[in-house]
mmCIF file of C-alpha atoms in Angstrom:
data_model
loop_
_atom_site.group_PDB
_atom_site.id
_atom_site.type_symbol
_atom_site.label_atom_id
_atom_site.label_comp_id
_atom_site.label_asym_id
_atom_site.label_seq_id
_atom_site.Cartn_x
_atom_site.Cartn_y
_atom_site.Cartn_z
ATOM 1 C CA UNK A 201 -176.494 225.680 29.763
ATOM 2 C CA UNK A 202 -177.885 229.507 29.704
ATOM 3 C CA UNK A 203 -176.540 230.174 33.455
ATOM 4 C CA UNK A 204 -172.927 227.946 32.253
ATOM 5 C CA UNK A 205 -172.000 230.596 29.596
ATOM 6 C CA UNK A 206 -173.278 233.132 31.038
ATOM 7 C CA UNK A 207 -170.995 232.569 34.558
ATOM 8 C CA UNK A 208 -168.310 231.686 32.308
ATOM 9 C CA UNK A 209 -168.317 234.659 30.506
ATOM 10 C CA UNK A 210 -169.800 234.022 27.029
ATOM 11 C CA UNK A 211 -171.643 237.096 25.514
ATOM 12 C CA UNK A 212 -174.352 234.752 24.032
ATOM 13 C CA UNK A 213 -175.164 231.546 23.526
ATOM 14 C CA UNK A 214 -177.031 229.790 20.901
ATOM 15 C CA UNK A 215 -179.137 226.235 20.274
ATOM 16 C CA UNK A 216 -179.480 224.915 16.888
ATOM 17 C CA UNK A 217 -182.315 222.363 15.816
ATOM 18 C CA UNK A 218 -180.667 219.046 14.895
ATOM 19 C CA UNK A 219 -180.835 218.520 11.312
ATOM 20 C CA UNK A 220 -181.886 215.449 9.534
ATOM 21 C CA UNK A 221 -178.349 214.527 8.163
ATOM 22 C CA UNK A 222 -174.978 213.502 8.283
ATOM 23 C CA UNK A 223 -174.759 212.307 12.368
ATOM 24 C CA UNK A 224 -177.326 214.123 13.150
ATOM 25 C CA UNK A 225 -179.835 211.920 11.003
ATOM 26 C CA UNK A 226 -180.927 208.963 13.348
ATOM 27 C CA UNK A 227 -180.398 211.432 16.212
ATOM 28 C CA UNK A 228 -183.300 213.661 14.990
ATOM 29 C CA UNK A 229 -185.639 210.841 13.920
ATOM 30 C CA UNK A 230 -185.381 208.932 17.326
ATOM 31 C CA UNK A 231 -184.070 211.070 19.863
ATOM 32 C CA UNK A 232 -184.410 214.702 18.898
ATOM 33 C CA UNK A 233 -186.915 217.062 20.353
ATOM 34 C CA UNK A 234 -190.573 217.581 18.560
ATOM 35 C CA UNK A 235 -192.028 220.426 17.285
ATOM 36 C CA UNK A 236 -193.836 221.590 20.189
ATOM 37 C CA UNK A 237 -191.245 220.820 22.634
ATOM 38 C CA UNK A 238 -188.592 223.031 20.737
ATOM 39 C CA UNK A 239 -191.229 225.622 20.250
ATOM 40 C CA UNK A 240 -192.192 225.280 24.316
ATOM 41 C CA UNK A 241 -188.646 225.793 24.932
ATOM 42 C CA UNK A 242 -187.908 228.776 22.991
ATOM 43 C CA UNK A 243 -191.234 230.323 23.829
ATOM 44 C CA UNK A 244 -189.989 229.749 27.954
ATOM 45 C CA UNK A 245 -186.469 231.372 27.393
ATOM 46 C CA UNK A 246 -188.631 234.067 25.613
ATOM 47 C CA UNK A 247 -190.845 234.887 28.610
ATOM 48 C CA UNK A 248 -188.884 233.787 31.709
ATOM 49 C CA UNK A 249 -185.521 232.723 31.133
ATOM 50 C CA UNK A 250 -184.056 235.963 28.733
ATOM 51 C CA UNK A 251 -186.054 238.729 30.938
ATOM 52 C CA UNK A 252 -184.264 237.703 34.594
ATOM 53 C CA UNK A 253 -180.478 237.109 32.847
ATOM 54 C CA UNK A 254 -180.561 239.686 30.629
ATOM 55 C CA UNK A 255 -178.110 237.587 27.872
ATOM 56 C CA UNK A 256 -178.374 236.618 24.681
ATOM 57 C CA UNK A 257 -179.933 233.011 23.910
ATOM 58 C CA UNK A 258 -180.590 232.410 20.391
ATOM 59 C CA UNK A 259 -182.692 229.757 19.195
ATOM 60 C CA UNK A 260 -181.817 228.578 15.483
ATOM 61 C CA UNK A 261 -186.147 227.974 14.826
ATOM 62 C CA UNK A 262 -187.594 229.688 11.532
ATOM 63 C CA UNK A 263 -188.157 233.300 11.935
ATOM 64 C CA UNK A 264 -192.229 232.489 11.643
ATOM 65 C CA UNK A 265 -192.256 231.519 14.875
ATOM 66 C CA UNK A 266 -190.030 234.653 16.492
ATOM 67 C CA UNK A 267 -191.455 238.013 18.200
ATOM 68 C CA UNK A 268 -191.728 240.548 15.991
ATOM 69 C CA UNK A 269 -189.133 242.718 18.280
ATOM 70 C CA UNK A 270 -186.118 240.182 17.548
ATOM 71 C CA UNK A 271 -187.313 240.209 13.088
ATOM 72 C CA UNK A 272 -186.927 243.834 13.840
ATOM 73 C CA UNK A 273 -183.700 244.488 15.702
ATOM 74 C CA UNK A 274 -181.679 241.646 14.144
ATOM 75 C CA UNK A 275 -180.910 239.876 10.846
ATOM 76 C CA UNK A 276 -181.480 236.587 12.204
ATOM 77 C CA UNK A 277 -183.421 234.317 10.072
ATOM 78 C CA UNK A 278 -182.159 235.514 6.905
ATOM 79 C CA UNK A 279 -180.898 233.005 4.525
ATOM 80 C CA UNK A 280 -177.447 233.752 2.765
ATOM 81 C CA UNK A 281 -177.932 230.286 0.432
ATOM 82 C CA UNK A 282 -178.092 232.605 -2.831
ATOM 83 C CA UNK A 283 -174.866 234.576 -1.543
ATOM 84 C CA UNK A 284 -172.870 231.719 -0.513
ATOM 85 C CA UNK A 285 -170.467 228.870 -1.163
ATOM 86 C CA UNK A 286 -168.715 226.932 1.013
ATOM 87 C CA UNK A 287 -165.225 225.345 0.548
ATOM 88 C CA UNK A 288 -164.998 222.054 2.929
ATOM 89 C CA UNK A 289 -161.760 220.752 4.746
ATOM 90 C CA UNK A 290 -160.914 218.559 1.694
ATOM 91 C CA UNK A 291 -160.799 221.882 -0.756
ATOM 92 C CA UNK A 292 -164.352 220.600 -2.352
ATOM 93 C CA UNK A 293 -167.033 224.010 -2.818
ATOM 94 C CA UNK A 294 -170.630 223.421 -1.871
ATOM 95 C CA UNK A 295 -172.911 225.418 -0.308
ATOM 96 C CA UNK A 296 -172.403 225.346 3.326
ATOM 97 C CA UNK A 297 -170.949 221.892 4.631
ATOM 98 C CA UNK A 298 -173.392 219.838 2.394
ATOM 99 C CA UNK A 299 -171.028 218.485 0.046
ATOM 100 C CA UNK A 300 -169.843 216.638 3.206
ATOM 101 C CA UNK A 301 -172.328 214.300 2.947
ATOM 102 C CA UNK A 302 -174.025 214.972 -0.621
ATOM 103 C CA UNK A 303 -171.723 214.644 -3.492
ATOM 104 C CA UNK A 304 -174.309 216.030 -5.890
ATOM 105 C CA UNK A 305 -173.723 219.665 -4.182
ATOM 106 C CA UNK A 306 -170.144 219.607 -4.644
ATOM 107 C CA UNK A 307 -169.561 222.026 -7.562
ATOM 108 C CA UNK A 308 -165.405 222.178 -8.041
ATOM 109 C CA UNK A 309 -162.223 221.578 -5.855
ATOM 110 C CA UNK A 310 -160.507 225.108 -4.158
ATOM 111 C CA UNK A 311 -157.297 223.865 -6.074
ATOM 112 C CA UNK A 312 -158.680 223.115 -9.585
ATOM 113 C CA UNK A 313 -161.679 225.612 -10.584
ATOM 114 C CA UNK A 314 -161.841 229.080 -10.733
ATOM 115 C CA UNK A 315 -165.304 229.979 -8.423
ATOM 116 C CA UNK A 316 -166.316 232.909 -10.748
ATOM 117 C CA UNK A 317 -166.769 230.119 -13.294
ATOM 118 C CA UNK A 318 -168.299 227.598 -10.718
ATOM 119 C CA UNK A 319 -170.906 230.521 -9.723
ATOM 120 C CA UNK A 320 -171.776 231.717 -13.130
ATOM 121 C CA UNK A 321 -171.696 227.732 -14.450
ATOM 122 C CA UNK A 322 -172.575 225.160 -12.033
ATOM 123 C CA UNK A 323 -176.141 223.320 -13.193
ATOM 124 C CA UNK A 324 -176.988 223.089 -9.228
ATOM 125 C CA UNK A 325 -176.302 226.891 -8.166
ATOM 126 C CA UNK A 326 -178.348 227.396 -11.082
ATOM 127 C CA UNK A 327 -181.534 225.843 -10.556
ATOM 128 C CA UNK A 328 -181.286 226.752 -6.854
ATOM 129 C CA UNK A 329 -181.616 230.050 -8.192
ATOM 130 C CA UNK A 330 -184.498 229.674 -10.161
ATOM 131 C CA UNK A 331 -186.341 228.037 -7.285
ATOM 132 C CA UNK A 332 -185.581 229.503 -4.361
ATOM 133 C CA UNK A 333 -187.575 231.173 -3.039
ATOM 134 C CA UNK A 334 -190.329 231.369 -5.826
ATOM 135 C CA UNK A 335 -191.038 227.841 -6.005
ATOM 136 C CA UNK A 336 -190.839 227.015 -2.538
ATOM 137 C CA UNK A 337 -192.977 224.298 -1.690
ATOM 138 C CA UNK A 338 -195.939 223.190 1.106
ATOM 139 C CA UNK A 339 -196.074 225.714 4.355
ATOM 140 C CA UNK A 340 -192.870 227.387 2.756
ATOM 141 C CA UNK A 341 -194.547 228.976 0.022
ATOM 142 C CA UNK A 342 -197.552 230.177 2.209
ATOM 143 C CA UNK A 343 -195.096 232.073 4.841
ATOM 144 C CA UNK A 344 -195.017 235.574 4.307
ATOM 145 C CA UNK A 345 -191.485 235.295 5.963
ATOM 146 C CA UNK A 346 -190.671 232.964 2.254
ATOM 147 C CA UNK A 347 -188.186 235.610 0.561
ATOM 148 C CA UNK A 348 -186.235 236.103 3.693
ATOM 149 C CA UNK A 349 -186.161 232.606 5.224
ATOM 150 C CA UNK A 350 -185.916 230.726 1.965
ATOM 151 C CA UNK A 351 -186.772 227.618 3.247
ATOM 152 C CA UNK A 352 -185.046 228.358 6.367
ATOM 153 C CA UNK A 353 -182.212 225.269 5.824
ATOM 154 C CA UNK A 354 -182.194 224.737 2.181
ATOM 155 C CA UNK A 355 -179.353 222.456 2.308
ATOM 156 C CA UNK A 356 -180.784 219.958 5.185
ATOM 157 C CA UNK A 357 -184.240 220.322 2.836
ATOM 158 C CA UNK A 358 -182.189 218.910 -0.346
ATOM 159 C CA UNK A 359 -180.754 216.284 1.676
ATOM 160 C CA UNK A 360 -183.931 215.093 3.184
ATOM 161 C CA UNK A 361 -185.744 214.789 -0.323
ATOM 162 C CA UNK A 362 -183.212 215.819 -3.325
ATOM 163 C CA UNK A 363 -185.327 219.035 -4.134
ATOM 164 C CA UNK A 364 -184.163 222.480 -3.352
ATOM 165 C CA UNK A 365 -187.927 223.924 -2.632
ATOM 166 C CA UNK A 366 -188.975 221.166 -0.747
ATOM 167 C CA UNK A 367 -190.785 222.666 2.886
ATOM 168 C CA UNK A 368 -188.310 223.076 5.950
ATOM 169 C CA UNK A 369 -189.395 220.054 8.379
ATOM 170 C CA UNK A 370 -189.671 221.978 11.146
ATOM 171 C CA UNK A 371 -193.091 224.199 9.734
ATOM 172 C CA UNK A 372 -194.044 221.021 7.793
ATOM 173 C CA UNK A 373 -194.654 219.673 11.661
ATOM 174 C CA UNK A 374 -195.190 222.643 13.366
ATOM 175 C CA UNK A 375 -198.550 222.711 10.299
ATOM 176 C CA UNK A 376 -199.642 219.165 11.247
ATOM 177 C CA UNK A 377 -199.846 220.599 14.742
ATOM 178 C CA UNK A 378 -202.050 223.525 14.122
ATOM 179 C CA UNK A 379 -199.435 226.620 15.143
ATOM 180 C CA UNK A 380 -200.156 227.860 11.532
ATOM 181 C CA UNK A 381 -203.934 228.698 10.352
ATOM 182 C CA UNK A 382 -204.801 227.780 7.276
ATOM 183 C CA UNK A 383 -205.703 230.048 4.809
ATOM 184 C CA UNK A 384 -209.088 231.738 4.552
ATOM 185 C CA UNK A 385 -210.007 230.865 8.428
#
């Protein structure tokens, strides 16, 4: 895929971890790659793909687990969830596409509300305010990455338990593997 865009032209290319909703749901659960592989992959483009091609591969894994060269010369990895809201194809506001599949997160229609009010008013936006990132939960609240990750996919994290902090399932795992120490050790 790297060598494709790159002989076709493309400036960069980039490889997002499948999230645990909408389609991508089952896909993750049964097919998707683990933990290690996805970190064995990055880790690969990191030390012998990206050197020899000299182009741009991004990998969409939480900014724990980047070089400290990339945190530095980039803004990847920083969460715009507290700056954000989304308005879907059918004129509903969410935060990013969520509302798609989570009615709960859908805060007003385009057509009908006014988003200053929906911003200063909605119940959700609210307590995702007073949560994230302070009362980030599990690995999340550990990572001294927290207040710019936030969770890294706060939305896919609602979706997958109904609770704004709730730990990003990708550190959760990468944890129960061992690629973060625990405290005090």
């Amino acid at each position: 895929m790297i060598k494709l865009a790159k002989s076709l032209g493309c400036g960069s290319i980039k490889f997002n971890l499948v999230q645990h909703m909408g389609r991508g749901e089952d896909f993750a659960e049964k097919s998707g790659l683990g933990g290690k592989e996805i970190i064995d992959l990055f880790q690969n483009n990191e030390t012998k793909i990206h050197p020899k091609l000299k182009f741009n591969v991004h990998f969409d894994i939480p900014i724990a687990f980047k070089p400290i060269r990339s945190l530095l010369s980039s803004n990847e990895g920083r969460c715009t969830i507290l700056n954000i809201l989304s308005i879907i194809a059918d004129g509903s506001i969410s935060i990013c596409g969520i509302g798609v599949t989570i009615p709960e997160l859908v805060f007003g229609q385009i057509a009908d509300d006014k988003l200053e009010h929906i911003w200063k008013t909605s119940p959700k936006l609210k307590t995702l305010r007073e949560e994230i990132p302070e009362k980030l939960e599990g690995i999340c609240s550990q990572c001294i990455h927290r207040d710019t990750c936030l969770g890294s996919c706060v939305a896919n994290n609602y979706h997958q338990t109904k609770n704004f902090s709730s730990p990003y399932f990708f550190c959760e795992d990468a944890t129960r593997l061992g690629f973060f120490r625990k405290q005090g050790k």
